[in-house]
Structures are given as C-alpha cells and as structure tokens.
Tab-separated table of C-alpha atoms in Angstrom:
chain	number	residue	atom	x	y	z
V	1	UNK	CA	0.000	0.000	0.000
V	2	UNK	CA	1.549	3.324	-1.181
V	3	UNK	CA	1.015	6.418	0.725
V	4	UNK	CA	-1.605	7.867	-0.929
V	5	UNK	CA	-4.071	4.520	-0.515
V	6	UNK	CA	-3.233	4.959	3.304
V	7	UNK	CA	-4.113	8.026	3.414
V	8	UNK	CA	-7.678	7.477	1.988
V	9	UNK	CA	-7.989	4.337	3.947
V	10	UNK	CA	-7.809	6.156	7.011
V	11	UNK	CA	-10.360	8.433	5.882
V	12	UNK	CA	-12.686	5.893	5.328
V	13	UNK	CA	-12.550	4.238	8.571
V	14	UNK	CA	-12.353	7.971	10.008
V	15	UNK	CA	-15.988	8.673	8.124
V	16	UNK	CA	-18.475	7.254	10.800
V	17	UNK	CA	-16.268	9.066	13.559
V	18	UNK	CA	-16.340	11.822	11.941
V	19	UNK	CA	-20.234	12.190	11.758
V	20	UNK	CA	-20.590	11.916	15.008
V	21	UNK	CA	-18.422	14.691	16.115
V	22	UNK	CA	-19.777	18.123	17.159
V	23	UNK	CA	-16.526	20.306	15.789
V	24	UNK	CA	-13.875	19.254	13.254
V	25	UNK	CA	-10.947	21.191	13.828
V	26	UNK	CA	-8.674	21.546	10.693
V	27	UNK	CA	-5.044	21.878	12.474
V	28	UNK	CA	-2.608	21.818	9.206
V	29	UNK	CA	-1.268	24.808	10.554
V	30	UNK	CA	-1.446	25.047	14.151
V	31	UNK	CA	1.019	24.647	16.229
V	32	UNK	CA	0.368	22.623	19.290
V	33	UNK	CA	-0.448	26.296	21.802
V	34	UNK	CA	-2.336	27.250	18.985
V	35	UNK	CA	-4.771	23.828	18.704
V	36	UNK	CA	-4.251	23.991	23.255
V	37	UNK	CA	-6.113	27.513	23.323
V	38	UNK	CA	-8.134	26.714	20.558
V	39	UNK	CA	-9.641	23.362	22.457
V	40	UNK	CA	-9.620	25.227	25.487
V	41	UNK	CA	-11.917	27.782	24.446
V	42	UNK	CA	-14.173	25.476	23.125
V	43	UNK	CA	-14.831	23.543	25.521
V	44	UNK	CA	-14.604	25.947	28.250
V	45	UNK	CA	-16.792	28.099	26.713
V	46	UNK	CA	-14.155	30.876	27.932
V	47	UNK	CA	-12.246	33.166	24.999
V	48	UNK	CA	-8.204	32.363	25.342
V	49	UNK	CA	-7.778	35.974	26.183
V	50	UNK	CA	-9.284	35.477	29.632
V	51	UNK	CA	-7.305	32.755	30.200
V	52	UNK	CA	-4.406	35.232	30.498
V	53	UNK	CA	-3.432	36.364	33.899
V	54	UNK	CA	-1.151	39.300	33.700
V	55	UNK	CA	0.509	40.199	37.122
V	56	UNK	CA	1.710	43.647	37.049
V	57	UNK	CA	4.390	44.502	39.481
V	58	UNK	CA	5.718	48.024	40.246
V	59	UNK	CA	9.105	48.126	42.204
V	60	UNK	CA	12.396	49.959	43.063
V	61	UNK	CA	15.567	49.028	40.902
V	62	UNK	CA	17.940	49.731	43.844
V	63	UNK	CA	15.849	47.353	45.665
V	64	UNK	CA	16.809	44.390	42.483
V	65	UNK	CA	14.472	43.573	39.666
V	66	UNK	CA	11.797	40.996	40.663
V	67	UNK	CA	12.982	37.581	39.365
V	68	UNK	CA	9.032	36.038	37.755
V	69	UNK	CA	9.631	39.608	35.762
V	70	UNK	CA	8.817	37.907	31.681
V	71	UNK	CA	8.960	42.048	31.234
V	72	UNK	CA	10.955	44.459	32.646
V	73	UNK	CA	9.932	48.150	32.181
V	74	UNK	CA	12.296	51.099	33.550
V	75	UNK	CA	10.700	54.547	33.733
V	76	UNK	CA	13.256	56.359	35.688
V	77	UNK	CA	13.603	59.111	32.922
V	78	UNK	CA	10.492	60.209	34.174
V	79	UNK	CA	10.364	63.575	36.484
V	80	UNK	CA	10.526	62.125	40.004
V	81	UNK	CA	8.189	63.384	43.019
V	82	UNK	CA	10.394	62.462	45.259
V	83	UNK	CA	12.216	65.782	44.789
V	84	UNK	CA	9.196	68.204	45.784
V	85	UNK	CA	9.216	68.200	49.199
V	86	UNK	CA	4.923	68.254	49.748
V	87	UNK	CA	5.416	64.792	47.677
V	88	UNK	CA	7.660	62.432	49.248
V	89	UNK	CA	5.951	60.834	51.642
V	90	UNK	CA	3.050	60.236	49.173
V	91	UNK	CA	3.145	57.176	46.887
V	92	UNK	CA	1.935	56.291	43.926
V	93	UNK	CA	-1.622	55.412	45.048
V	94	UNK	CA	-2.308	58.723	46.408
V	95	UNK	CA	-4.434	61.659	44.110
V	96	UNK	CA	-1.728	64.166	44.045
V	97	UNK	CA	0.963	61.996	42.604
V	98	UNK	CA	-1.088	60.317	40.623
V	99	UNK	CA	-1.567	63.754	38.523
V	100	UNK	CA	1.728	64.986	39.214
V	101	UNK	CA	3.275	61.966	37.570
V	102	UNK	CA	0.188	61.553	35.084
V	103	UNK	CA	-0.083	65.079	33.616
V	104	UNK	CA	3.346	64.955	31.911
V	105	UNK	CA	3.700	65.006	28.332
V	106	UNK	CA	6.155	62.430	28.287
V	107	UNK	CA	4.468	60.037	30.756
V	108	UNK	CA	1.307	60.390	28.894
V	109	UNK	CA	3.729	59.732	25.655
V	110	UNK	CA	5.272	56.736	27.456
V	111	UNK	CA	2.026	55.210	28.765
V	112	UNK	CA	0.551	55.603	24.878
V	113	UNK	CA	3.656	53.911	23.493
V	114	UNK	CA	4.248	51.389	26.290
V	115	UNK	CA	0.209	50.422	26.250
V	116	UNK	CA	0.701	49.956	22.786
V	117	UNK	CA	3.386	47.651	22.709
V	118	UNK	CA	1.518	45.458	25.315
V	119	UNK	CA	-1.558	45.425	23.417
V	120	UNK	CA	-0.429	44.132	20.005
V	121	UNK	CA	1.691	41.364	21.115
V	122	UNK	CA	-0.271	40.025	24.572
V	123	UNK	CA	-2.246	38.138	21.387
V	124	UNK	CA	1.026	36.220	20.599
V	125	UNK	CA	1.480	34.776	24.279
V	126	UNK	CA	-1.901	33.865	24.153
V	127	UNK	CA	-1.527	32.143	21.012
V	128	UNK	CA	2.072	30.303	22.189
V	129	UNK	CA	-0.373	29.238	25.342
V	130	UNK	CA	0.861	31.277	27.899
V	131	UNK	CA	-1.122	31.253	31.009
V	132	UNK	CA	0.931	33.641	33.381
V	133	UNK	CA	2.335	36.954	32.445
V	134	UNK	CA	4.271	39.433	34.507
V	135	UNK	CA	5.009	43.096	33.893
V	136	UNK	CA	7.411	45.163	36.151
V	137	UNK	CA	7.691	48.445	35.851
V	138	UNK	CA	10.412	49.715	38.440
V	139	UNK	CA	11.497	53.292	39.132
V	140	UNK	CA	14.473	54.097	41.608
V	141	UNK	CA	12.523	53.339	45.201
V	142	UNK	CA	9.650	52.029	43.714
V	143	UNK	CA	6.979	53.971	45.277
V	144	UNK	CA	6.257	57.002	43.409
V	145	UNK	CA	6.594	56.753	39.149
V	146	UNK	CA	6.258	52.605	39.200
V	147	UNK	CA	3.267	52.419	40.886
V	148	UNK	CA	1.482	55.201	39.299
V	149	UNK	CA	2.243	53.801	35.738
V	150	UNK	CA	1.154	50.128	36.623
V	151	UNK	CA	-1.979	51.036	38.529
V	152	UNK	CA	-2.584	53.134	34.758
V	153	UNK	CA	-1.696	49.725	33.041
V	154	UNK	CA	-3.801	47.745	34.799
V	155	UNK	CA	-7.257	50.269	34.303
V	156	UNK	CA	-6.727	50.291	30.823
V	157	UNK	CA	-6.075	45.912	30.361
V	158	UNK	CA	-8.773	45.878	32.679
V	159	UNK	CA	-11.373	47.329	30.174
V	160	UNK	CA	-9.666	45.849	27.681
V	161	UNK	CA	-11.338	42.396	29.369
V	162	UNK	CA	-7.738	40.952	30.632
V	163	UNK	CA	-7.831	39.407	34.092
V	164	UNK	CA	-4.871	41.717	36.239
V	165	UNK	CA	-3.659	41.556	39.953
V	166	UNK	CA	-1.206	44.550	41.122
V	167	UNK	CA	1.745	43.977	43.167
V	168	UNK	CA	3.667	46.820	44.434
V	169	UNK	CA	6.685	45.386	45.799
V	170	UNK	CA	8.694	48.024	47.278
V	171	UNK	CA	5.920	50.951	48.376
V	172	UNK	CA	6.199	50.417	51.226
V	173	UNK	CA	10.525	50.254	51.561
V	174	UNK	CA	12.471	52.615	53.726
C-alpha cells in the first residue's frame, strides 16, 4: 500500500467518527499552543484571552528587579516626586501623585507607546499558550513613578477584558 491509498484508507474508517463529532478542527497549521487555546476555548466556553493572567508589578531598581519579571519596564527618565518636598511621603496610590506623575507630556507619551506595545503582542502569548504573564515596571525606590504607571496599566487591560492583579513590591521600603 503506497502512501496515498493509506491516506484514503484512514479516511474511510475515520468517516463514521467523523459524523458523530460536534466540531472538526482543521489543524494543518497550528502549532500545538495554537490547537491547546483553541480546544480550550471550546470547551470551556471561555475566549483564550481570559485565560491570560497578567501580574503587574511596580518596584524599586535599587531594591533588584523581581525575578518572575517575563517584562521588565524602567521609567526612571520620568520627572521624580520624590524631589518636591509636599510629595515624598506620598506614593503612587495617592491623588496628588497620581496627577503629578500623570499630567506629563512624556508620561502620557510613554504610557501611549508602552500600552501599545503590550496590546499588540499580549495576542502572541496567548496564542504560544501562555497562562501567566508578569510586567514590572520599576522606578528608583519604587513607590512614586512605578506604581502610578502600573496602577494606569492595569485600568486600561482591565477594560480591555484581561484578568490583572497589582503587586507593588517596594511601596512600602524605607
């Protein structure tokens, strides 16, 4: 029997199987996290986006970059509250350095760009089957800039539909 006889063979004793079923799934090109999410969904009942929990962590680099960090995002060019006085003992979850740190052009043009980036490719770890991402952002003590920006990350991936937990390692250092 030559290859292509085996080939039809096995469709014919695929044919009554093959009625039966309640989804064919053609998976000549999908790789094997493609076909996983794919299956997943379907039988879940659950789109593979949501099966995507991101874990975005804001910390201080002089404190060491958090090792479960798949990205590492450094905003330390950003103006720093730290040096007006009526700021520093705020952090990053209060009002007033929320806007301070927000109402820059280039934080605004960072958060645009950065937001960007994370929305076109958090697709492609879905698609490779990736169940756990993590995101650190870290500026120098971690409690002012880092936290700000991640808390902004998360609001937007949270409309967005993406499941998100906040950890802000080092607001609480010193």
């Amino acid at each position: 029997m030559n290859l292509l006889q085996a080939i039809n063979l096995e469709r014919e004793e695929l044919r009554g199987l093959r009625k039966m079923a309640t989804k064919v799934i053609n998976t000549t090109e999908k790789s094997v996290h493609q076909l996983k999410a794919l299956i997943t969904s379907y039988y879940s009942g659950v789109e593979p986006g949501s099966l995507l929990s991101i874990e975005l962590i804001s910390f201080g680099f002089k404190y060491g970059v958090p090792f479960e960090a798949d990205i590492v995002m450094d905003v330390r060019f950003l103006p720093n509250p730290y040096f007006v006085e009526e700021l520093r003992g705020l952090t990053g979850l209060d009002e007033k350095i929320k806007e301070w740190v927000l109402n820059r052009t280039l934080s605004k043009e960072f958060l645009d760009d950065f937001l960007n980036l994370i929305l076109k490719y958090l697709p492609r770890y879905i698609e490779e089957g990736k169940r756990y991402l993590n995101i650190a952002v870290g500026c120098t003590g971690g409690r002012h800039r880092s936290v700000v920006i991640v808390e902004e990350i998360r609001r937007v991936l949270e409309q967005r539909g993406y499941k998100v937990v906040t950890y802000h390692r080092d607001i609480d250092a010193d």
